[in-house]
mmCIF file with all atom_site columns, C-alpha atoms in Angstrom:
data_model
loop_
_atom_site.group_PDB
_atom_site.id
_atom_site.type_symbol
_atom_site.label_atom_id
_atom_site.label_alt_id
_atom_site.label_comp_id
_atom_site.label_asym_id
_atom_site.label_entity_id
_atom_site.label_seq_id
_atom_site.pdbx_PDB_ins_code
_atom_site.Cartn_x
_atom_site.Cartn_y
_atom_site.Cartn_z
_atom_site.occupancy
_atom_site.B_iso_or_equiv
_atom_site.pdbx_formal_charge
_atom_site.auth_seq_id
_atom_site.auth_comp_id
_atom_site.auth_asym_id
_atom_site.auth_atom_id
_atom_site.pdbx_PDB_model_num
ATOM 1   C CA . MET J 1 1   ? 5.269   -22.895 5.426   1.00 0.00 ? 1   MET J CA 1
ATOM 2   C CA . ALA J 1 2   ? 1.771   -24.045 5.224   1.00 0.00 ? 2   ALA J CA 1
ATOM 3   C CA . ALA J 1 3   ? 2.008   -27.129 7.146   1.00 0.00 ? 3   ALA J CA 1
ATOM 4   C CA . GLY J 1 4   ? 3.902   -25.243 10.157  1.00 0.00 ? 4   GLY J CA 1
ATOM 5   C CA . SER J 1 5   ? 1.114   -22.621 10.290  1.00 0.00 ? 5   SER J CA 1
ATOM 6   C CA . ALA J 1 6   ? -1.428  -25.402 10.676  1.00 0.00 ? 6   ALA J CA 1
ATOM 7   C CA . GLU J 1 7   ? 1.002   -27.243 13.082  1.00 0.00 ? 7   GLU J CA 1
ATOM 8   C CA . LEU J 1 8   ? 0.932   -23.806 15.126  1.00 0.00 ? 8   LEU J CA 1
ATOM 9   C CA . GLU J 1 9   ? -2.736  -23.110 14.561  1.00 0.00 ? 9   GLU J CA 1
ATOM 10  C CA . ARG J 1 10  ? -3.328  -26.754 16.048  1.00 0.00 ? 10  ARG J CA 1
ATOM 11  C CA . PHE J 1 11  ? -1.031  -26.265 18.915  1.00 0.00 ? 11  PHE J CA 1
ATOM 12  C CA . ILE J 1 12  ? -3.164  -23.166 20.047  1.00 0.00 ? 12  ILE J CA 1
ATOM 13  C CA . GLU J 1 13  ? -6.272  -24.525 19.626  1.00 0.00 ? 13  GLU J CA 1
ATOM 14  C CA . GLN J 1 14  ? -5.480  -27.674 21.683  1.00 0.00 ? 14  GLN J CA 1
ATOM 15  C CA . ALA J 1 15  ? -3.619  -25.389 24.354  1.00 0.00 ? 15  ALA J CA 1
ATOM 16  C CA . LEU J 1 16  ? -6.840  -23.038 24.896  1.00 0.00 ? 16  LEU J CA 1
ATOM 17  C CA . ILE J 1 17  ? -8.747  -26.031 25.123  1.00 0.00 ? 17  ILE J CA 1
ATOM 18  C CA . ALA J 1 18  ? -6.901  -27.238 27.748  1.00 0.00 ? 18  ALA J CA 1
ATOM 19  C CA . GLY J 1 19  ? -7.634  -24.251 29.748  1.00 0.00 ? 19  GLY J CA 1
ATOM 20  C CA . HIS J 1 20  ? -4.117  -22.677 29.691  1.00 0.00 ? 20  HIS J CA 1
ATOM 21  C CA . SER J 1 21  ? -3.971  -18.819 28.982  1.00 0.00 ? 21  SER J CA 1
ATOM 22  C CA . ARG J 1 22  ? -2.748  -16.820 26.236  1.00 0.00 ? 22  ARG J CA 1
ATOM 23  C CA . GLU J 1 23  ? 0.403   -15.522 28.271  1.00 0.00 ? 23  GLU J CA 1
ATOM 24  C CA . PRO J 1 24  ? 2.013   -18.668 28.864  1.00 0.00 ? 24  PRO J CA 1
ATOM 25  C CA . VAL J 1 25  ? 1.171   -20.183 25.420  1.00 0.00 ? 25  VAL J CA 1
ATOM 26  C CA . GLN J 1 26  ? 2.865   -17.223 23.634  1.00 0.00 ? 26  GLN J CA 1
ATOM 27  C CA . GLN J 1 27  ? 5.929   -17.966 25.997  1.00 0.00 ? 27  GLN J CA 1
ATOM 28  C CA . ALA J 1 28  ? 6.169   -21.182 25.112  1.00 0.00 ? 28  ALA J CA 1
ATOM 29  C CA . LEU J 1 29  ? 6.017   -20.875 21.347  1.00 0.00 ? 29  LEU J CA 1
ATOM 30  C CA . LEU J 1 30  ? 8.631   -18.000 21.514  1.00 0.00 ? 30  LEU J CA 1
ATOM 31  C CA . ASP J 1 31  ? 10.865  -20.264 23.352  1.00 0.00 ? 31  ASP J CA 1
ATOM 32  C CA . ALA J 1 32  ? 10.310  -22.917 20.737  1.00 0.00 ? 32  ALA J CA 1
ATOM 33  C CA . GLY J 1 33  ? 11.470  -20.743 17.936  1.00 0.00 ? 33  GLY J CA 1
ATOM 34  C CA . TRP J 1 34  ? 8.113   -18.951 16.356  1.00 0.00 ? 34  TRP J CA 1
ATOM 35  C CA . SER J 1 35  ? 8.251   -15.246 15.556  1.00 0.00 ? 35  SER J CA 1
ATOM 36  C CA . GLN J 1 36  ? 5.896   -13.235 17.786  1.00 0.00 ? 36  GLN J CA 1
ATOM 37  C CA . ALA J 1 37  ? 4.417   -12.157 14.224  1.00 0.00 ? 37  ALA J CA 1
ATOM 38  C CA . GLN J 1 38  ? 3.819   -15.956 13.775  1.00 0.00 ? 38  GLN J CA 1
ATOM 39  C CA . ILE J 1 39  ? 2.085   -16.116 17.063  1.00 0.00 ? 39  ILE J CA 1
ATOM 40  C CA . ASP J 1 40  ? -0.045  -13.364 16.777  1.00 0.00 ? 40  ASP J CA 1
ATOM 41  C CA . GLY J 1 41  ? -1.280  -14.074 13.209  1.00 0.00 ? 41  GLY J CA 1
ATOM 42  C CA . ALA J 1 42  ? -2.471  -17.312 14.754  1.00 0.00 ? 42  ALA J CA 1
ATOM 43  C CA . MET J 1 43  ? -3.691  -16.018 17.988  1.00 0.00 ? 43  MET J CA 1
ATOM 44  C CA . GLN J 1 44  ? -5.929  -13.555 16.680  1.00 0.00 ? 44  GLN J CA 1
ATOM 45  C CA . GLN J 1 45  ? -8.071  -16.371 15.091  1.00 0.00 ? 45  GLN J CA 1
ATOM 46  C CA . TRP J 1 46  ? -9.688  -16.948 18.497  1.00 0.00 ? 46  TRP J CA 1
ATOM 47  C CA . ALA J 1 47  ? -11.776 -14.538 20.229  1.00 0.00 ? 47  ALA J CA 1
ATOM 48  C CA . SER J 1 48  ? -10.812 -13.416 23.728  1.00 0.00 ? 48  SER J CA 1
ATOM 49  C CA . VAL J 1 49  ? -14.156 -13.886 25.214  1.00 0.00 ? 49  VAL J CA 1
ATOM 50  C CA . ASP J 1 50  ? -15.316 -15.895 28.217  1.00 0.00 ? 50  ASP J CA 1
ATOM 51  C CA . PHE J 1 51  ? -16.318 -19.448 27.171  1.00 0.00 ? 51  PHE J CA 1
ATOM 52  C CA . PRO J 1 52  ? -15.010 -22.888 28.040  1.00 0.00 ? 52  PRO J CA 1
ATOM 53  C CA . LEU J 1 53  ? -13.842 -23.552 24.662  1.00 0.00 ? 53  LEU J CA 1
ATOM 54  C CA . PRO J 1 54  ? -11.746 -21.343 22.109  1.00 0.00 ? 54  PRO J CA 1
ATOM 55  C CA . VAL J 1 55  ? -14.315 -19.482 20.068  1.00 0.00 ? 55  VAL J CA 1
ATOM 56  C CA . PRO J 1 56  ? -13.042 -18.565 16.574  1.00 0.00 ? 56  PRO J CA 1
ATOM 57  C CA . ARG J 1 57  ? -13.277 -15.548 15.078  1.00 0.00 ? 57  ARG J CA 1
ATOM 58  C CA . PRO J 1 58  ? -15.199 -15.021 11.605  1.00 0.00 ? 58  PRO J CA 1
ATOM 59  C CA . ALA J 1 59  ? -13.065 -15.882 8.921   1.00 0.00 ? 59  ALA J CA 1
ATOM 60  C CA . ALA J 1 60  ? -12.582 -12.815 5.906   1.00 0.00 ? 60  ALA J CA 1
ATOM 61  C CA . SER J 1 61  ? -14.131 -13.609 2.848   1.00 0.00 ? 61  SER J CA 1
ATOM 62  C CA . LEU J 1 62  ? -13.858 -11.898 -0.474  1.00 0.00 ? 62  LEU J CA 1
ATOM 63  C CA . SER J 1 63  ? -16.567 -11.329 -3.313  1.00 0.00 ? 63  SER J CA 1
ATOM 64  C CA . ALA J 1 64  ? -16.141 -10.817 -7.018  1.00 0.00 ? 64  ALA J CA 1
ATOM 65  C CA . ARG J 1 65  ? -17.442 -7.246  -6.482  1.00 0.00 ? 65  ARG J CA 1
ATOM 66  C CA . GLU J 1 66  ? -14.862 -6.554  -3.911  1.00 0.00 ? 66  GLU J CA 1
ATOM 67  C CA . ALA J 1 67  ? -12.186 -7.965  -5.947  1.00 0.00 ? 67  ALA J CA 1
ATOM 68  C CA . PHE J 1 68  ? -13.420 -5.477  -8.655  1.00 0.00 ? 68  PHE J CA 1
ATOM 69  C CA . GLU J 1 69  ? -13.204 -2.495  -6.529  1.00 0.00 ? 69  GLU J CA 1
ATOM 70  C CA . TYR J 1 70  ? -9.957  -2.949  -5.257  1.00 0.00 ? 70  TYR J CA 1
ATOM 71  C CA . LEU J 1 71  ? -8.755  -3.353  -8.646  1.00 0.00 ? 71  LEU J CA 1
ATOM 72  C CA . VAL J 1 72  ? -10.248 -0.235  -10.187 1.00 0.00 ? 72  VAL J CA 1
ATOM 73  C CA . LEU J 1 73  ? -9.427  1.757   -6.818  1.00 0.00 ? 73  LEU J CA 1
ATOM 74  C CA . PHE J 1 74  ? -5.437  0.545   -7.580  1.00 0.00 ? 74  PHE J CA 1
ATOM 75  C CA . THR J 1 75  ? -5.850  1.437   -11.528 1.00 0.00 ? 75  THR J CA 1
ATOM 76  C CA . ALA J 1 76  ? -7.296  4.710   -10.826 1.00 0.00 ? 76  ALA J CA 1
ATOM 77  C CA . LEU J 1 77  ? -4.692  5.570   -8.058  1.00 0.00 ? 77  LEU J CA 1
ATOM 78  C CA . TYR J 1 78  ? -1.796  4.348   -10.955 1.00 0.00 ? 78  TYR J CA 1
ATOM 79  C CA . LEU J 1 79  ? -3.469  6.553   -13.286 1.00 0.00 ? 79  LEU J CA 1
ATOM 80  C CA . SER J 1 80  ? -3.846  9.706   -11.433 1.00 0.00 ? 80  SER J CA 1
ATOM 81  C CA . ILE J 1 81  ? 0.087   9.690   -10.336 1.00 0.00 ? 81  ILE J CA 1
ATOM 82  C CA . TRP J 1 82  ? 1.195   9.099   -13.597 1.00 0.00 ? 82  TRP J CA 1
ATOM 83  C CA . HIS J 1 83  ? -0.754  12.095  -15.417 1.00 0.00 ? 83  HIS J CA 1
ATOM 84  C CA . LEU J 1 84  ? 0.042   14.007  -12.161 1.00 0.00 ? 84  LEU J CA 1
ATOM 85  C CA . GLY J 1 85  ? 3.711   13.574  -12.427 1.00 0.00 ? 85  GLY J CA 1
ATOM 86  C CA . HIS J 1 86  ? 3.353   14.095  -16.308 1.00 0.00 ? 86  HIS J CA 1
ATOM 87  C CA . LEU J 1 87  ? 1.733   17.380  -15.926 1.00 0.00 ? 87  LEU J CA 1
ATOM 88  C CA . LEU J 1 88  ? 4.081   18.479  -13.142 1.00 0.00 ? 88  LEU J CA 1
ATOM 89  C CA . PHE J 1 89  ? 7.125   17.642  -15.581 1.00 0.00 ? 89  PHE J CA 1
ATOM 90  C CA . ALA J 1 90  ? 5.499   19.497  -18.100 1.00 0.00 ? 90  ALA J CA 1
ATOM 91  C CA . LEU J 1 91  ? 4.936   23.063  -15.923 1.00 0.00 ? 91  LEU J CA 1
ATOM 92  C CA . ILE J 1 92  ? 8.888   22.144  -15.222 1.00 0.00 ? 92  ILE J CA 1
ATOM 93  C CA . ASN J 1 93  ? 9.649   22.520  -18.765 1.00 0.00 ? 93  ASN J CA 1
ATOM 94  C CA . VAL J 1 94  ? 7.760   25.758  -19.537 1.00 0.00 ? 94  VAL J CA 1
ATOM 95  C CA . MET J 1 95  ? 9.073   27.280  -16.437 1.00 0.00 ? 95  MET J CA 1
ATOM 96  C CA . LEU J 1 96  ? 12.558  26.207  -17.050 1.00 0.00 ? 96  LEU J CA 1
ATOM 97  C CA . PRO J 1 97  ? 13.330  25.695  -21.023 1.00 0.00 ? 97  PRO J CA 1
ATOM 98  C CA . GLN J 1 98  ? 16.453  24.389  -22.452 1.00 0.00 ? 98  GLN J CA 1
ATOM 99  C CA . GLY J 1 99  ? 18.232  26.465  -24.173 1.00 0.00 ? 99  GLY J CA 1
ATOM 100 C CA . GLY J 1 100 ? 16.165  29.074  -26.667 1.00 0.00 ? 100 GLY J CA 1
ATOM 101 C CA . ASN J 1 101 ? 12.962  26.368  -26.788 1.00 0.00 ? 101 ASN J CA 1
ATOM 102 C CA . THR J 1 102 ? 9.798   28.036  -26.936 1.00 0.00 ? 102 THR J CA 1
ATOM 103 C CA . PHE J 1 103 ? 6.287   26.973  -24.741 1.00 0.00 ? 103 PHE J CA 1
ATOM 104 C CA . PHE J 1 104 ? 5.175   24.815  -28.156 1.00 0.00 ? 104 PHE J CA 1
ATOM 105 C CA . SER J 1 105 ? 8.421   22.957  -28.709 1.00 0.00 ? 105 SER J CA 1
ATOM 106 C CA . VAL J 1 106 ? 8.774   21.877  -24.767 1.00 0.00 ? 106 VAL J CA 1
ATOM 107 C CA . VAL J 1 107 ? 5.391   20.766  -24.218 1.00 0.00 ? 107 VAL J CA 1
ATOM 108 C CA . ASP J 1 108 ? 3.347   18.660  -26.299 1.00 0.00 ? 108 ASP J CA 1
ATOM 109 C CA . SER J 1 109 ? 0.050   20.314  -25.997 1.00 0.00 ? 109 SER J CA 1
ATOM 110 C CA . SER J 1 110 ? -2.095  16.887  -26.959 1.00 0.00 ? 110 SER J CA 1
ATOM 111 C CA . ARG J 1 111 ? -0.157  14.849  -23.891 1.00 0.00 ? 111 ARG J CA 1
ATOM 112 C CA . VAL J 1 112 ? -1.329  17.664  -21.821 1.00 0.00 ? 112 VAL J CA 1
ATOM 113 C CA . ARG J 1 113 ? -4.720  17.387  -22.813 1.00 0.00 ? 113 ARG J CA 1
ATOM 114 C CA . PHE J 1 114 ? -4.682  13.797  -22.481 1.00 0.00 ? 114 PHE J CA 1
ATOM 115 C CA . SER J 1 115 ? -3.400  13.709  -18.617 1.00 0.00 ? 115 SER J CA 1
ATOM 116 C CA . VAL J 1 116 ? -5.507  16.411  -17.666 1.00 0.00 ? 116 VAL J CA 1
ATOM 117 C CA . SER J 1 117 ? -8.490  14.407  -18.961 1.00 0.00 ? 117 SER J CA 1
ATOM 118 C CA . SER J 1 118 ? -7.260  11.246  -17.403 1.00 0.00 ? 118 SER J CA 1
ATOM 119 C CA . LEU J 1 119 ? -6.909  13.058  -14.131 1.00 0.00 ? 119 LEU J CA 1
ATOM 120 C CA . ILE J 1 120 ? -10.297 14.322  -14.337 1.00 0.00 ? 120 ILE J CA 1
ATOM 121 C CA . ILE J 1 121 ? -11.760 10.555  -14.591 1.00 0.00 ? 121 ILE J CA 1
ATOM 122 C CA . SER J 1 122 ? -9.407  8.808   -12.538 1.00 0.00 ? 122 SER J CA 1
ATOM 123 C CA . TRP J 1 123 ? -8.780  11.120  -9.261  1.00 0.00 ? 123 TRP J CA 1
ATOM 124 C CA . PRO J 1 124 ? -12.369 11.490  -8.507  1.00 0.00 ? 124 PRO J CA 1
ATOM 125 C CA . LEU J 1 125 ? -12.678 7.798   -9.328  1.00 0.00 ? 125 LEU J CA 1
ATOM 126 C CA . PHE J 1 126 ? -10.059 7.090   -6.731  1.00 0.00 ? 126 PHE J CA 1
ATOM 127 C CA . VAL J 1 127 ? -11.601 9.370   -4.254  1.00 0.00 ? 127 VAL J CA 1
ATOM 128 C CA . TRP J 1 128 ? -15.341 8.042   -4.362  1.00 0.00 ? 128 TRP J CA 1
ATOM 129 C CA . LEU J 1 129 ? -14.147 4.257   -4.341  1.00 0.00 ? 129 LEU J CA 1
ATOM 130 C CA . SER J 1 130 ? -11.792 4.915   -1.310  1.00 0.00 ? 130 SER J CA 1
ATOM 131 C CA . TRP J 1 131 ? -14.516 6.710   0.604   1.00 0.00 ? 131 TRP J CA 1
ATOM 132 C CA . ARG J 1 132 ? -16.720 3.750   -0.365  1.00 0.00 ? 132 ARG J CA 1
ATOM 133 C CA . ILE J 1 133 ? -14.256 1.358   0.962   1.00 0.00 ? 133 ILE J CA 1
ATOM 134 C CA . ALA J 1 134 ? -13.620 3.055   3.721   1.00 0.00 ? 134 ALA J CA 1
ATOM 135 C CA . ARG J 1 135 ? -17.192 3.370   4.665   1.00 0.00 ? 135 ARG J CA 1
ATOM 136 C CA . ALA J 1 136 ? -17.630 -0.434  4.026   1.00 0.00 ? 136 ALA J CA 1
ATOM 137 C CA . VAL J 1 137 ? -14.567 -1.330  6.286   1.00 0.00 ? 137 VAL J CA 1
ATOM 138 C CA . SER J 1 138 ? -16.164 0.849   9.230   1.00 0.00 ? 138 SER J CA 1
ATOM 139 C CA . ARG J 1 139 ? -19.197 -1.311  9.180   1.00 0.00 ? 139 ARG J CA 1
ATOM 140 C CA . GLN J 1 140 ? -17.530 -4.463  8.733   1.00 0.00 ? 140 GLN J CA 1
ATOM 141 C CA . PRO J 1 141 ? -14.022 -4.343  10.300  1.00 0.00 ? 141 PRO J CA 1
ATOM 142 C CA . LEU J 1 142 ? -13.095 -7.932  8.979   1.00 0.00 ? 142 LEU J CA 1
ATOM 143 C CA . LYS J 1 143 ? -13.141 -6.468  5.657   1.00 0.00 ? 143 LYS J CA 1
ATOM 144 C CA . ARG J 1 144 ? -10.125 -4.989  6.045   1.00 0.00 ? 144 ARG J CA 1
ATOM 145 C CA . LEU J 1 145 ? -7.855  -8.325  6.131   1.00 0.00 ? 145 LEU J CA 1
ATOM 146 C CA . SER J 1 146 ? -8.986  -8.691  2.015   1.00 0.00 ? 146 SER J CA 1
ATOM 147 C CA . THR J 1 147 ? -6.470  -11.151 0.590   1.00 0.00 ? 147 THR J CA 1
ATOM 148 C CA . VAL J 1 148 ? -6.372  -8.495  -2.844  1.00 0.00 ? 148 VAL J CA 1
ATOM 149 C CA . ARG J 1 149 ? -6.422  -5.620  -0.635  1.00 0.00 ? 149 ARG J CA 1
ATOM 150 C CA . ARG J 1 150 ? -3.234  -6.690  0.988   1.00 0.00 ? 150 ARG J CA 1
ATOM 151 C CA . TRP J 1 151 ? -1.636  -8.253  -2.254  1.00 0.00 ? 151 TRP J CA 1
ATOM 152 C CA . LEU J 1 152 ? -2.089  -4.908  -4.158  1.00 0.00 ? 152 LEU J CA 1
ATOM 153 C CA . THR J 1 153 ? -1.312  -2.644  -1.223  1.00 0.00 ? 153 THR J CA 1
ATOM 154 C CA . TYR J 1 154 ? 1.951   -4.462  -0.968  1.00 0.00 ? 154 TYR J CA 1
ATOM 155 C CA . LEU J 1 155 ? 2.454   -4.653  -5.023  1.00 0.00 ? 155 LEU J CA 1
ATOM 156 C CA . THR J 1 156 ? 1.957   -0.694  -4.770  1.00 0.00 ? 156 THR J CA 1
ATOM 157 C CA . LEU J 1 157 ? 4.236   -0.438  -1.901  1.00 0.00 ? 157 LEU J CA 1
ATOM 158 C CA . PHE J 1 158 ? 7.137   -2.182  -4.195  1.00 0.00 ? 158 PHE J CA 1
ATOM 159 C CA . ILE J 1 159 ? 6.409   -0.256  -7.007  1.00 0.00 ? 159 ILE J CA 1
ATOM 160 C CA . ALA J 1 160 ? 6.756   3.021   -5.008  1.00 0.00 ? 160 ALA J CA 1
ATOM 161 C CA . ALA J 1 161 ? 9.670   1.856   -3.363  1.00 0.00 ? 161 ALA J CA 1
ATOM 162 C CA . ALA J 1 162 ? 11.459  0.840   -6.299  1.00 0.00 ? 162 ALA J CA 1
ATOM 163 C CA . VAL J 1 163 ? 10.554  4.361   -8.083  1.00 0.00 ? 163 VAL J CA 1
ATOM 164 C CA . LEU J 1 164 ? 11.620  5.832   -4.828  1.00 0.00 ? 164 LEU J CA 1
ATOM 165 C CA . ILE J 1 165 ? 15.147  4.353   -4.869  1.00 0.00 ? 165 ILE J CA 1
ATOM 166 C CA . GLY J 1 166 ? 15.726  4.675   -8.808  1.00 0.00 ? 166 GLY J CA 1
ATOM 167 C CA . ASP J 1 167 ? 14.853  8.352   -8.315  1.00 0.00 ? 167 ASP J CA 1
ATOM 168 C CA . LEU J 1 168 ? 17.186  8.746   -5.532  1.00 0.00 ? 168 LEU J CA 1
ATOM 169 C CA . ILE J 1 169 ? 20.282  6.698   -7.409  1.00 0.00 ? 169 ILE J CA 1
ATOM 170 C CA . SER J 1 170 ? 19.594  9.378   -10.389 1.00 0.00 ? 170 SER J CA 1
ATOM 171 C CA . LEU J 1 171 ? 19.720  12.353  -8.350  1.00 0.00 ? 171 LEU J CA 1
ATOM 172 C CA . VAL J 1 172 ? 23.180  11.126  -6.775  1.00 0.00 ? 172 VAL J CA 1
ATOM 173 C CA . TYR J 1 173 ? 24.586  10.151  -9.998  1.00 0.00 ? 173 TYR J CA 1
ATOM 174 C CA . ALA J 1 174 ? 23.887  13.398  -11.639 1.00 0.00 ? 174 ALA J CA 1
ATOM 175 C CA . LEU J 1 175 ? 25.201  15.219  -8.410  1.00 0.00 ? 175 LEU J CA 1
ATOM 176 C CA . LEU J 1 176 ? 28.305  13.407  -9.172  1.00 0.00 ? 176 LEU J CA 1
ATOM 177 C CA . GLY J 1 177 ? 28.475  13.811  -12.452 1.00 0.00 ? 177 GLY J CA 1
ATOM 178 C CA . GLY J 1 178 ? 28.184  17.644  -11.746 1.00 0.00 ? 178 GLY J CA 1
ATOM 179 C CA . GLU J 1 179 ? 25.123  17.529  -14.405 1.00 0.00 ? 179 GLU J CA 1
ATOM 180 C CA . LEU J 1 180 ? 22.443  18.270  -11.581 1.00 0.00 ? 180 LEU J CA 1
ATOM 181 C CA . SER J 1 181 ? 20.583  20.927  -12.765 1.00 0.00 ? 181 SER J CA 1
ATOM 182 C CA . LEU J 1 182 ? 17.748  22.784  -11.205 1.00 0.00 ? 182 LEU J CA 1
ATOM 183 C CA . ARG J 1 183 ? 15.421  21.467  -13.829 1.00 0.00 ? 183 ARG J CA 1
ATOM 184 C CA . PHE J 1 184 ? 16.693  17.704  -12.945 1.00 0.00 ? 184 PHE J CA 1
ATOM 185 C CA . ALA J 1 185 ? 16.653  18.662  -9.143  1.00 0.00 ? 185 ALA J CA 1
ATOM 186 C CA . LEU J 1 186 ? 13.106  19.575  -9.644  1.00 0.00 ? 186 LEU J CA 1
ATOM 187 C CA . LYS J 1 187 ? 11.729  16.559  -11.493 1.00 0.00 ? 187 LYS J CA 1
ATOM 188 C CA . ALA J 1 188 ? 13.728  14.228  -9.121  1.00 0.00 ? 188 ALA J CA 1
ATOM 189 C CA . LEU J 1 189 ? 11.542  16.363  -6.471  1.00 0.00 ? 189 LEU J CA 1
ATOM 190 C CA . VAL J 1 190 ? 8.242   15.829  -8.124  1.00 0.00 ? 190 VAL J CA 1
ATOM 191 C CA . VAL J 1 191 ? 8.913   11.588  -8.544  1.00 0.00 ? 191 VAL J CA 1
ATOM 192 C CA . GLY J 1 192 ? 10.167  11.634  -4.905  1.00 0.00 ? 192 GLY J CA 1
ATOM 193 C CA . THR J 1 193 ? 7.421   13.560  -3.587  1.00 0.00 ? 193 THR J CA 1
ATOM 194 C CA . LEU J 1 194 ? 4.789   11.477  -5.560  1.00 0.00 ? 194 LEU J CA 1
ATOM 195 C CA . SER J 1 195 ? 6.405   8.055   -4.729  1.00 0.00 ? 195 SER J CA 1
ATOM 196 C CA . GLY J 1 196 ? 7.203   8.557   -1.194  1.00 0.00 ? 196 GLY J CA 1
ATOM 197 C CA . SER J 1 197 ? 3.765   10.195  -0.448  1.00 0.00 ? 197 SER J CA 1
ATOM 198 C CA . VAL J 1 198 ? 1.982   7.045   -1.921  1.00 0.00 ? 198 VAL J CA 1
ATOM 199 C CA . PHE J 1 199 ? 5.049   4.485   0.022   1.00 0.00 ? 199 PHE J CA 1
ATOM 200 C CA . GLY J 1 200 ? 3.714   6.654   3.473   1.00 0.00 ? 200 GLY J CA 1
ATOM 201 C CA . TRP J 1 201 ? 0.095   6.353   3.028   1.00 0.00 ? 201 TRP J CA 1
ATOM 202 C CA . TYR J 1 202 ? -0.443  2.853   2.246   1.00 0.00 ? 202 TYR J CA 1
ATOM 203 C CA . LEU J 1 203 ? 2.806   1.865   4.593   1.00 0.00 ? 203 LEU J CA 1
ATOM 204 C CA . HIS J 1 204 ? 0.636   3.689   7.407   1.00 0.00 ? 204 HIS J CA 1
ATOM 205 C CA . ASP J 1 205 ? -2.701  1.946   6.032   1.00 0.00 ? 205 ASP J CA 1
ATOM 206 C CA . LEU J 1 206 ? -1.349  -1.355  6.255   1.00 0.00 ? 206 LEU J CA 1
ATOM 207 C CA . ARG J 1 207 ? 0.118   -1.234  9.575   1.00 0.00 ? 207 ARG J CA 1
ATOM 208 C CA . ARG J 1 208 ? -3.097  -0.295  11.034  1.00 0.00 ? 208 ARG J CA 1
ATOM 209 C CA . GLU J 1 209 ? -5.103  -2.736  9.334   1.00 0.00 ? 209 GLU J CA 1
ATOM 210 C CA . GLU J 1 210 ? -2.413  -5.612  10.441  1.00 0.00 ? 210 GLU J CA 1
ATOM 211 C CA . GLU J 1 211 ? -3.272  -4.329  14.043  1.00 0.00 ? 211 GLU J CA 1
ATOM 212 C CA . PRO J 1 212 ? -5.535  -6.530  16.254  1.00 0.00 ? 212 PRO J CA 1
ATOM 213 C CA . ALA J 1 213 ? -9.330  -6.012  15.658  1.00 0.00 ? 213 ALA J CA 1
#
């Protein structure tokens, strides 16, 4: 795969040096079997400027500080979503207790306190880091191509999709077995809403980042 990508980049460079415009080069590559995504990715390495030779765009670089910020950002996101879900589950248990359970038998106050404490720290941290990174990207758009950010975004999409699929399977299973209660349905709704929101947001963000600069 890496060798093929290098050959593609070398072909585009030589074609541009020879004076061919981008459209015929793209069409020739499509006819040869290259995908549009592969062609676009290779073409984006060369700036559309009026100059006799193809001018390369600056390559994205990653500093240790950026990697640290992204790792903390996504860790704060995971903590926020997990503990928000736990608090909503506890609220559902209080509103719809099973049998003759009382508030103290359906809710572990120490776990609720821990989730509240985690949210107080992790959510503001996530919001602040998101704002900080967005400001840095607006000043230097090339930062949006960060390798660490892309990997963590795809990992987040995978986790959110897996949780959402598992949630739907559990919901259908309970429905087919005649065991679907309001309490279970509300918890499934919480899981689906949280995972679906994360998936939708980062999918949109990823698509926006992959647009040509």
